[in-house]
Tab-separated table of C-alpha atoms in Angstrom:
chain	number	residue	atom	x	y	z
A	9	UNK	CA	-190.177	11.960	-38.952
A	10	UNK	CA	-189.168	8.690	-37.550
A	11	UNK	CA	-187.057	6.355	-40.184
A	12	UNK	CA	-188.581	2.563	-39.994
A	13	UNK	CA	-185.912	-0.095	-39.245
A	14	UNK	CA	-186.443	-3.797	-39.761
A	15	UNK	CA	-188.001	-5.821	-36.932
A	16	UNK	CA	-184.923	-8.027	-35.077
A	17	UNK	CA	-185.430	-11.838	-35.998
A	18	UNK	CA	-186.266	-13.847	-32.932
A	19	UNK	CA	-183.474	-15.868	-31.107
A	20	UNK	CA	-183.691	-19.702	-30.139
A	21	UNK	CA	-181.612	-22.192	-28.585
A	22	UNK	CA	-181.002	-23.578	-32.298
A	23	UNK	CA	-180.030	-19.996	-33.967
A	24	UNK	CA	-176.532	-18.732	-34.203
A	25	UNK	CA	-175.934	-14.967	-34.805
A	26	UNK	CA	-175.938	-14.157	-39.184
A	27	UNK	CA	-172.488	-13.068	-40.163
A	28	UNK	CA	-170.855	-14.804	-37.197
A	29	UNK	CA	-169.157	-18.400	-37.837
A	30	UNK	CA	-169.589	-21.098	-35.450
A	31	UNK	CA	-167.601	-21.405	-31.868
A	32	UNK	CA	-164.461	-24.023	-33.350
A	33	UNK	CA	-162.634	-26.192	-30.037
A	34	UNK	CA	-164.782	-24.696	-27.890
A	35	UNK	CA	-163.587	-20.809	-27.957
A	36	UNK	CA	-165.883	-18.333	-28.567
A	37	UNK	CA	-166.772	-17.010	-32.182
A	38	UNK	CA	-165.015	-13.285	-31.221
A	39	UNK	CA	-162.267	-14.646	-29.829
A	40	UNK	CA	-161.447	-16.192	-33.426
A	41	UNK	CA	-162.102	-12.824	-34.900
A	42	UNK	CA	-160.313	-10.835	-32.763
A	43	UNK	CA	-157.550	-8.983	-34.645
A	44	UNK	CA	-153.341	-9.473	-33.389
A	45	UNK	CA	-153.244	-6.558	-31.008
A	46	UNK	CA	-151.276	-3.327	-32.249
A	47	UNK	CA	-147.799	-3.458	-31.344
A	48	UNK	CA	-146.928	-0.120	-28.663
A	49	UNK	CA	-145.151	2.464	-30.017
A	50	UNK	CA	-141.719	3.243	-29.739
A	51	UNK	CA	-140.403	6.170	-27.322
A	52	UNK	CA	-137.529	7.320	-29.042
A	53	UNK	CA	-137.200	8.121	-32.875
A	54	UNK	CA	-136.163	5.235	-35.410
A	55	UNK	CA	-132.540	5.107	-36.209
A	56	UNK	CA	-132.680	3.228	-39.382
A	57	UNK	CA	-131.077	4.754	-42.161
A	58	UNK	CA	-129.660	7.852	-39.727
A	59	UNK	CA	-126.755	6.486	-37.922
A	60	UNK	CA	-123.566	8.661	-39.210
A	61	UNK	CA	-120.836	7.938	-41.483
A	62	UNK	CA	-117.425	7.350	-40.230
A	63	UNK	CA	-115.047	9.935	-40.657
A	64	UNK	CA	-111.725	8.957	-42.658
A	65	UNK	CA	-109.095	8.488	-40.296
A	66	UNK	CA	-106.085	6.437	-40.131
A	67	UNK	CA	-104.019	4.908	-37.253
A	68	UNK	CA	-100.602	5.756	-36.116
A	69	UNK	CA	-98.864	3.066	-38.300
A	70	UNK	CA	-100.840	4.680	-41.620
A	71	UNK	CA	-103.614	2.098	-41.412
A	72	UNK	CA	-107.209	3.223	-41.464
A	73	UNK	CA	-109.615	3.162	-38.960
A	74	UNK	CA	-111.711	0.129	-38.665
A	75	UNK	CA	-115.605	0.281	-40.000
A	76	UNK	CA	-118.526	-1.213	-38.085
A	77	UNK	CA	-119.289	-4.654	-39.245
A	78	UNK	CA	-121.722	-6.190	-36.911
A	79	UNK	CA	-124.959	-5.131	-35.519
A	80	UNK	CA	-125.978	-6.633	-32.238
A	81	UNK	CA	-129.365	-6.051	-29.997
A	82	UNK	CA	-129.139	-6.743	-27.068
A	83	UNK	CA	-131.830	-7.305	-23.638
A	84	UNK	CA	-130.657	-7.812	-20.051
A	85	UNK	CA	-132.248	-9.924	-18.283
A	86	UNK	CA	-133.364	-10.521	-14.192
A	87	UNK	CA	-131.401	-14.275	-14.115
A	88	UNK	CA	-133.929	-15.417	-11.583
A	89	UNK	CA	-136.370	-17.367	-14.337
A	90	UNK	CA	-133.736	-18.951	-15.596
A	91	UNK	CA	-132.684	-22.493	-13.860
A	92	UNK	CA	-132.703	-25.428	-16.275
A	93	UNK	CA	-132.181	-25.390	-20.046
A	94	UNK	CA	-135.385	-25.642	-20.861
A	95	UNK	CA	-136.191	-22.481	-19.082
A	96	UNK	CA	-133.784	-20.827	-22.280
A	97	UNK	CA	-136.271	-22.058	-24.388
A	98	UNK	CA	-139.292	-21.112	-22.657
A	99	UNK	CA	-137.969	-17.722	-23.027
A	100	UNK	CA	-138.383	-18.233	-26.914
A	101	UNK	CA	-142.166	-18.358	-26.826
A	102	UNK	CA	-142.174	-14.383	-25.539
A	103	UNK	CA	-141.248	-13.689	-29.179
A	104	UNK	CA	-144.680	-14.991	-30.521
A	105	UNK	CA	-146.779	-11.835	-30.410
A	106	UNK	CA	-143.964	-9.384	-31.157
A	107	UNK	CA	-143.572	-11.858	-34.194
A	108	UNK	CA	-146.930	-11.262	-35.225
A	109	UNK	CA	-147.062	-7.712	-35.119
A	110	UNK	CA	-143.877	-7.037	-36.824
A	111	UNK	CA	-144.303	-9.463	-39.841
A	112	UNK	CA	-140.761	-11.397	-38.224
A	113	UNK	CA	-140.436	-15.066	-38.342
A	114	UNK	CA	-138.534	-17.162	-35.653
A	115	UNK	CA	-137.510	-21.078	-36.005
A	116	UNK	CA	-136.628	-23.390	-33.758
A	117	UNK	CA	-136.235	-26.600	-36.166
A	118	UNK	CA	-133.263	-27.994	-34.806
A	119	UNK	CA	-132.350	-26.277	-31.761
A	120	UNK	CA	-133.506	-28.379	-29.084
A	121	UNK	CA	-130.492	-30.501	-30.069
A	122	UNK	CA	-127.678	-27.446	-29.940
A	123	UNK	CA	-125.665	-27.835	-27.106
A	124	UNK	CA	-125.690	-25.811	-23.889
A	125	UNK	CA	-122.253	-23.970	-23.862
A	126	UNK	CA	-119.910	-23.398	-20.785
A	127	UNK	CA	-117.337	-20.648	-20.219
A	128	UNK	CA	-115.473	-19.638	-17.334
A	129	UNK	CA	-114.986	-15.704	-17.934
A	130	UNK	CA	-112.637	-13.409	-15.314
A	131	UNK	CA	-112.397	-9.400	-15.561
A	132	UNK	CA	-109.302	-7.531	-15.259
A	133	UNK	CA	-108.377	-4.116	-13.698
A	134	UNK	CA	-106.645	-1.761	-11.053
A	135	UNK	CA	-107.875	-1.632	-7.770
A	136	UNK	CA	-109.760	1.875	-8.573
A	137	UNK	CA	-111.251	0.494	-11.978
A	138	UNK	CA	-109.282	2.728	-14.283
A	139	UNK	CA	-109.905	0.461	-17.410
A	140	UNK	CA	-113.786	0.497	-16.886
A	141	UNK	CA	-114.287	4.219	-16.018
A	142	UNK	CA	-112.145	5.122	-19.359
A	143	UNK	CA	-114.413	2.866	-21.244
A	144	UNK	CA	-112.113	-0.532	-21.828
A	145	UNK	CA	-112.862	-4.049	-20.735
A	146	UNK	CA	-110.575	-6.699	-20.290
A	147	UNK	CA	-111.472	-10.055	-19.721
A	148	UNK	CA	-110.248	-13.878	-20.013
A	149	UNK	CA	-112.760	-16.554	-21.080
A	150	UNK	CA	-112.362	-20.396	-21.458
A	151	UNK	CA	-114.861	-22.848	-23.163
A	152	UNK	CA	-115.497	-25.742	-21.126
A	153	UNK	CA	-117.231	-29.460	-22.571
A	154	UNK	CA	-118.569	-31.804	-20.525
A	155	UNK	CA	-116.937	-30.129	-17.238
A	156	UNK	CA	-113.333	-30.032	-18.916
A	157	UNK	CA	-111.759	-26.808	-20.226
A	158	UNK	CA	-110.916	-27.130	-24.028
A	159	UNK	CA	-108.745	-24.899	-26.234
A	160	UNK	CA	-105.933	-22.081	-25.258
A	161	UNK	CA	-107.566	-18.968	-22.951
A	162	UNK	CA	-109.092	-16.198	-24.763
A	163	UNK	CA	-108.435	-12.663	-24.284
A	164	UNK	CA	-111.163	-10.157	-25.458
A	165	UNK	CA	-110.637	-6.193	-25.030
A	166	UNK	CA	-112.662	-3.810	-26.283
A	167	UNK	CA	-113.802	0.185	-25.874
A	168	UNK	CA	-117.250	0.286	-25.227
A	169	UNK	CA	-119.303	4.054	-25.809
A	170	UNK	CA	-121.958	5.774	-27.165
A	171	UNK	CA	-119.803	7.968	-29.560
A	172	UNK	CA	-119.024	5.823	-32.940
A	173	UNK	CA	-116.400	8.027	-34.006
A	174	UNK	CA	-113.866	7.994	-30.735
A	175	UNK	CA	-114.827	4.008	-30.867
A	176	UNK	CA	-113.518	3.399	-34.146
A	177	UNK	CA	-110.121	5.634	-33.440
A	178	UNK	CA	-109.401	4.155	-30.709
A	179	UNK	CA	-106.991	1.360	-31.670
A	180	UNK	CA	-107.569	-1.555	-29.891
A	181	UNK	CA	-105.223	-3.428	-31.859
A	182	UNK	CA	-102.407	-5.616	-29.901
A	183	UNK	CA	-98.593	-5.910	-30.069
A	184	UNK	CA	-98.179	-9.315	-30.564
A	185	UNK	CA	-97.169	-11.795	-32.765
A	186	UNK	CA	-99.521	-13.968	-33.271
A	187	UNK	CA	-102.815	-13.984	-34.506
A	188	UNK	CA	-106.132	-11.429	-33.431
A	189	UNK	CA	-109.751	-10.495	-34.757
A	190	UNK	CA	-111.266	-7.378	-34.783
A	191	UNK	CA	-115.061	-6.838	-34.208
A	192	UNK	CA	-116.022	-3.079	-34.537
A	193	UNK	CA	-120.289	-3.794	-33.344
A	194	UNK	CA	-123.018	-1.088	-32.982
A	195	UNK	CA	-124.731	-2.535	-30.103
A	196	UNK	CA	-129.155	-1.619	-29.532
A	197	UNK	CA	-129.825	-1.773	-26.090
A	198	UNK	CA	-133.349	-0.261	-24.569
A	199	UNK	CA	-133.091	3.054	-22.605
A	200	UNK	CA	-131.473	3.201	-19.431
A	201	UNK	CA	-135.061	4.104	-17.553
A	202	UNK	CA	-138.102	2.663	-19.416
A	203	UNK	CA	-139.344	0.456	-22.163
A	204	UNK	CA	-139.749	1.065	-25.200
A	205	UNK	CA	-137.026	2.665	-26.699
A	206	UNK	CA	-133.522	2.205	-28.343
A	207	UNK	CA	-129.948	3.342	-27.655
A	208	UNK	CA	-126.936	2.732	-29.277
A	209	UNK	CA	-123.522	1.854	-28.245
A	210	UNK	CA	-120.177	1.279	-29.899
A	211	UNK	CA	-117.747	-1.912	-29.101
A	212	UNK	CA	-114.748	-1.633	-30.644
A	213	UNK	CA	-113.197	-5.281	-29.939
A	214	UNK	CA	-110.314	-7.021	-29.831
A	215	UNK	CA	-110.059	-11.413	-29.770
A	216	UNK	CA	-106.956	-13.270	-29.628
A	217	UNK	CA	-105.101	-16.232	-27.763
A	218	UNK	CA	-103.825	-16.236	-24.527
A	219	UNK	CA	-100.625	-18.245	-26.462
A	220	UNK	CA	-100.334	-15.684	-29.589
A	221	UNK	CA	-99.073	-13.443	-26.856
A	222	UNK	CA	-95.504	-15.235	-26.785
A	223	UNK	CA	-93.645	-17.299	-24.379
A	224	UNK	CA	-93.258	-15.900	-20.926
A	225	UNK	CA	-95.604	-13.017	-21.411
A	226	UNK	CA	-98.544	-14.805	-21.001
A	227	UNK	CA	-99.187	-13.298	-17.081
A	228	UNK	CA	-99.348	-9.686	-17.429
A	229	UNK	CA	-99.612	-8.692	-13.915
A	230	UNK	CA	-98.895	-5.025	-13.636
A	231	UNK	CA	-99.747	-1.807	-15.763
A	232	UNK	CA	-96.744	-1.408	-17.656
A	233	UNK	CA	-96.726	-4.901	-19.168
A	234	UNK	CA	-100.764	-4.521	-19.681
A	235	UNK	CA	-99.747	-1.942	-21.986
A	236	UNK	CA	-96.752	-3.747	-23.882
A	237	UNK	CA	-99.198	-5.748	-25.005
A	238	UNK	CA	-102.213	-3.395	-25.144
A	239	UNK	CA	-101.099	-0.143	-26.195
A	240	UNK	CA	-104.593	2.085	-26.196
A	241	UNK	CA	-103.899	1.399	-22.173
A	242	UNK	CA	-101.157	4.132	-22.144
A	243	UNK	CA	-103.256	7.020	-21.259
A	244	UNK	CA	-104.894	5.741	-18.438
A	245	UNK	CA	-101.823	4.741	-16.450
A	246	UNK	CA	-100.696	6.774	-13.236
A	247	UNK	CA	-96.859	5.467	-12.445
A	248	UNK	CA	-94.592	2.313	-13.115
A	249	UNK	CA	-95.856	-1.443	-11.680
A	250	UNK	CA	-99.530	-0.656	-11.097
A	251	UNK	CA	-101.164	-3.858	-9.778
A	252	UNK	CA	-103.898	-5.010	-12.417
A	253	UNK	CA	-106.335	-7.822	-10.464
A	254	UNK	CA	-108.927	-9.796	-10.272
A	255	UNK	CA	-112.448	-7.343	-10.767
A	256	UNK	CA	-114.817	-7.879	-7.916
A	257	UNK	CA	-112.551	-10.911	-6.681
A	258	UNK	CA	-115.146	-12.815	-8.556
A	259	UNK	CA	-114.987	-15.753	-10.934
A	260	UNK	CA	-118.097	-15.455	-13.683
A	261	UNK	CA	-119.511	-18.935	-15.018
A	262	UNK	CA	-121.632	-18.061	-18.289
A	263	UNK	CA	-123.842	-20.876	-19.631
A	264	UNK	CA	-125.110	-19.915	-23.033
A	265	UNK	CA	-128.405	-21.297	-25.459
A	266	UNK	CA	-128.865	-21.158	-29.010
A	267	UNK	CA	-132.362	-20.736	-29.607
A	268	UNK	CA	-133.666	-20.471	-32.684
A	269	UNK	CA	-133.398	-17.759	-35.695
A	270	UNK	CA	-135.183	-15.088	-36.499
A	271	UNK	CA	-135.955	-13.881	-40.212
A	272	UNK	CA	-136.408	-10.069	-40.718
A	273	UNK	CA	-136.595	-10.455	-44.933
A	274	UNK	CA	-134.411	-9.235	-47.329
A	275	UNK	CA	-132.020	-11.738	-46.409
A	276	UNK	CA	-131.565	-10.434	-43.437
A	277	UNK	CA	-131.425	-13.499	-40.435
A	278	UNK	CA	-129.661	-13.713	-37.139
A	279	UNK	CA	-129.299	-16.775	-34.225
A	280	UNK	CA	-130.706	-15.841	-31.662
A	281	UNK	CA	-129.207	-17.249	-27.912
A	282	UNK	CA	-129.541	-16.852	-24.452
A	283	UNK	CA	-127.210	-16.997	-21.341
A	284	UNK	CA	-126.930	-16.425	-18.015
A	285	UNK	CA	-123.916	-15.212	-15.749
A	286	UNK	CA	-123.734	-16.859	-12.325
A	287	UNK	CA	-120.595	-17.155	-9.719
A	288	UNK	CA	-118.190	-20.331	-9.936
A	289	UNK	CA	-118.372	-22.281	-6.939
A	290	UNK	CA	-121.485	-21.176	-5.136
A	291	UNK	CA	-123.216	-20.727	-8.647
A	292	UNK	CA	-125.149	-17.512	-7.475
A	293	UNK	CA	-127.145	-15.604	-10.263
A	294	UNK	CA	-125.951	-12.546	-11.862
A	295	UNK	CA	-127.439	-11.724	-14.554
A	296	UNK	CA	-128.836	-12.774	-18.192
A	297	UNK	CA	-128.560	-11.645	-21.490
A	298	UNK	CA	-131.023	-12.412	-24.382
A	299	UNK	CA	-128.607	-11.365	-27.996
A	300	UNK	CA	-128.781	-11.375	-31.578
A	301	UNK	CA	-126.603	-10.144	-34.570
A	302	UNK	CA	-125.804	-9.617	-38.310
A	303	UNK	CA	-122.500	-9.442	-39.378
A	304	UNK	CA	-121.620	-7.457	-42.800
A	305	UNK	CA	-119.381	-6.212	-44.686
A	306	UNK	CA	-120.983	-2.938	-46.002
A	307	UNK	CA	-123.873	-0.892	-44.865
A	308	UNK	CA	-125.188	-0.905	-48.532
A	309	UNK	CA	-126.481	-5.256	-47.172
A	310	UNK	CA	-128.415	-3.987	-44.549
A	311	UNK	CA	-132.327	-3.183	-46.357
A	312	UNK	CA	-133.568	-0.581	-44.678
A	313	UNK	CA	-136.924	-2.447	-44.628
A	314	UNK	CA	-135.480	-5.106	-42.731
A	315	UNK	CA	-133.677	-2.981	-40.415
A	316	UNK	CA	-137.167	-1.443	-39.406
A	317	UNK	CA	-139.162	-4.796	-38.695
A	318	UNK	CA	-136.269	-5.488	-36.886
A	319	UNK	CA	-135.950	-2.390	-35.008
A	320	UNK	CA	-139.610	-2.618	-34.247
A	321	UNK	CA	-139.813	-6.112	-33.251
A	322	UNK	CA	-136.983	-5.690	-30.593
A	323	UNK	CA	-139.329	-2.409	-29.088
A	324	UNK	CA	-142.480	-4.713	-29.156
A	325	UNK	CA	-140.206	-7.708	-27.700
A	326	UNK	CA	-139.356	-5.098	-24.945
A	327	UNK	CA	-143.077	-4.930	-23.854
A	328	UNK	CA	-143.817	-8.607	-24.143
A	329	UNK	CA	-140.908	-9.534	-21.844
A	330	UNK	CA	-141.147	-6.773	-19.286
A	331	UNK	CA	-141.212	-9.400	-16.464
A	332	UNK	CA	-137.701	-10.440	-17.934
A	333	UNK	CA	-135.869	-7.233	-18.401
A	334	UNK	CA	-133.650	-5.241	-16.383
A	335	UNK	CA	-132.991	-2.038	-17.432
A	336	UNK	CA	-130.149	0.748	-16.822
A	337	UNK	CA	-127.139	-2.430	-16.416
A	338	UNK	CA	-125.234	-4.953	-18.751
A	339	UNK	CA	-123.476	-7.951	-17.790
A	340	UNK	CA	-120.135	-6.427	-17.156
A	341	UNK	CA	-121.507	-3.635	-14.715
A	342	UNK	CA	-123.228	-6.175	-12.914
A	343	UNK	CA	-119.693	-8.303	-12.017
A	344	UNK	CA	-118.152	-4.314	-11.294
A	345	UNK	CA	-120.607	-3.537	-9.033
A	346	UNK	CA	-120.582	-7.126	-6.772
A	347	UNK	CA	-118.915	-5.222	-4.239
A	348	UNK	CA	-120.854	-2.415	-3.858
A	349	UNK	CA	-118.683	-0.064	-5.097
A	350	UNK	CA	-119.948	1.288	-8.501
A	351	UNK	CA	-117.304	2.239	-11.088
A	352	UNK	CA	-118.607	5.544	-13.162
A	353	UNK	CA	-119.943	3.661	-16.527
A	354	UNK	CA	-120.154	4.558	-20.299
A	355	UNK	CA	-122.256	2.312	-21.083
């Protein structure tokens, strides 16, 4: 038996759909309505709350092994959209949907007045890139202001790999007397082949002045007086007075942007920045690097709440700027493989 139904008002020119509410600037009444879209999911399982303990080790002179203390995400970027300072920022408004969907907020109060920074950065190793293919990086950088250099040379070292545990016993430690800083970072990258998805590697890292070093040792120019002063080197040495040199013969000028800050909750908050790497003198593009990071002092700071909108806002960023990202490289690989000679990579 056929069930009655209600006879359909008549439209006129004059009528506007019950239940709908009225166009507003112009856009249509389902455009207002229609809901943030869903953020993609993630290819690879969550790592929040399952990244291992350290086991308790100590160093050769009794001290123990350093703990990780920073987390860092990290997206390479194509450097070919970026070519005025403004462009940095433009790169901030990507974040707006990925915002949305993961409950994250982002602020730029303030930032358009932050300074564009300048540093001059050169890498270090032999001739058949020894240092890189056993996981260390050396490198040199110098802060420049308006064109001049400022400050005493930094050196940074670090061992850079996916396994947390040889990371944090490897001693990266100096012999020198001056001053140095540690930085023991877990570093979320995406996957090597496809969006979507997170990896992890370990830095462990090493800061200090070119002049804590000491008076005349200031040029280390061959292996055995790289590993005076950098005694982790040891093991990848092959005889006496091995030439260390200039990587790639290539002179890397990084101009960095502070952008804004993000706000996962819970306390948790990071600046945000953007840089690009680009040759010194003919200032050709290499690559760019969108970063963020939280620095504790125990894992017990980190809400795991807060580590999950994070975790899945950088997966939905990953989506949103897909015309930005370059996958399977980082910034150091790129300078490596100028030449066209890749170096075998742990990273």
């Amino acid at each position: 038996m056929p069930t009655a139904t209600a006879t359909a008002p008549a439209k006129s020119k004059d009528t506007k759909p019950a239940g709908k509410p009225a166009p507003k600037d112009g856009k249509p009444a389902a455009t207002l309505l229609a809901p943030i879209p869903k953020a993609r999911e993630a290819v690879t399982p969550s790592w929040v709350g399952r990244v291992p303990q350290l086991k308790p080790g100590v160093y050769a002179d009794g001290m123990p092994i350093h703990q990780v203390t920073y987390l860092c995400c990290k997206l390479i970027l194509r450097p070919n959209k970026f070519w005025s300072r403004q462009s940095f920022f433009d790169f901030g408004k990507v974040f707006k949907e990925p915002a949305k969907q993961t409950g994250v907020k982002f602020s730029v109060a303030g930032f358009d007045a932050e300074p564009t920074q300048l540093r001059e950065i050169i890498f270090i190793d032999t001739e058949d890139f020894r240092l890189y293919n056993n996981a260390f990086i050396l490198r040199r950088r110098i802060p420049y202001k308006d064109g001049f250099p400022i400050g005493d040379p930094e050196i940074v070292f670090k061992f850079r790999h996916p396994d947390m545990q040889l990371c944090a016993e490897t001693d990266v430690r100096p012999h020198i007397l001056g001053d140095h800083r540690v930085k023991f970072k877990c570093q979320a990258m995406p996957l090597k082949d496809r969006l979507g998805g997170v990896r992890l590697l370990f830095s462990h890292n090493v800061q200090f002045l070119r002049s804590a070093i000491g008076m005349g040792k200031e040029n280390v120019r061959d292996m055995d007086a790289l590993i005076d002063l950098l005694p982790a080197l040891a093991k990848v040495r092959k005889h006496p007075k091995e030439e260390i040199k200039l990587v790639s013969n290539t002179i890397v000028e990084e101009v960095l942007q502070d952008i804004g800050v993000l706000d996962f909750g819970d306390g948790l908050t990071a600046k945000a920045n953007v840089a690009i790497w680009r040759t010194r003198g003919e200032h050709r593009p290499l690559i760019g690097e969108f970063a963020y990071q939280f620095k504790f002092n125990d894992r017990k700071q980190l809400a795991q709440p807060a580590l999950k909108r994070g975790e899945d806002f950088f997966v939905a960023l990953q989506y949103a700027a897909e015309e930005y990202i370059a996958l399977n490289c980082t910034k150091t690989a790129t300078v490596y493989r100028l030449l066209g000679n890749p170096p075998k990579s742990h990273e």
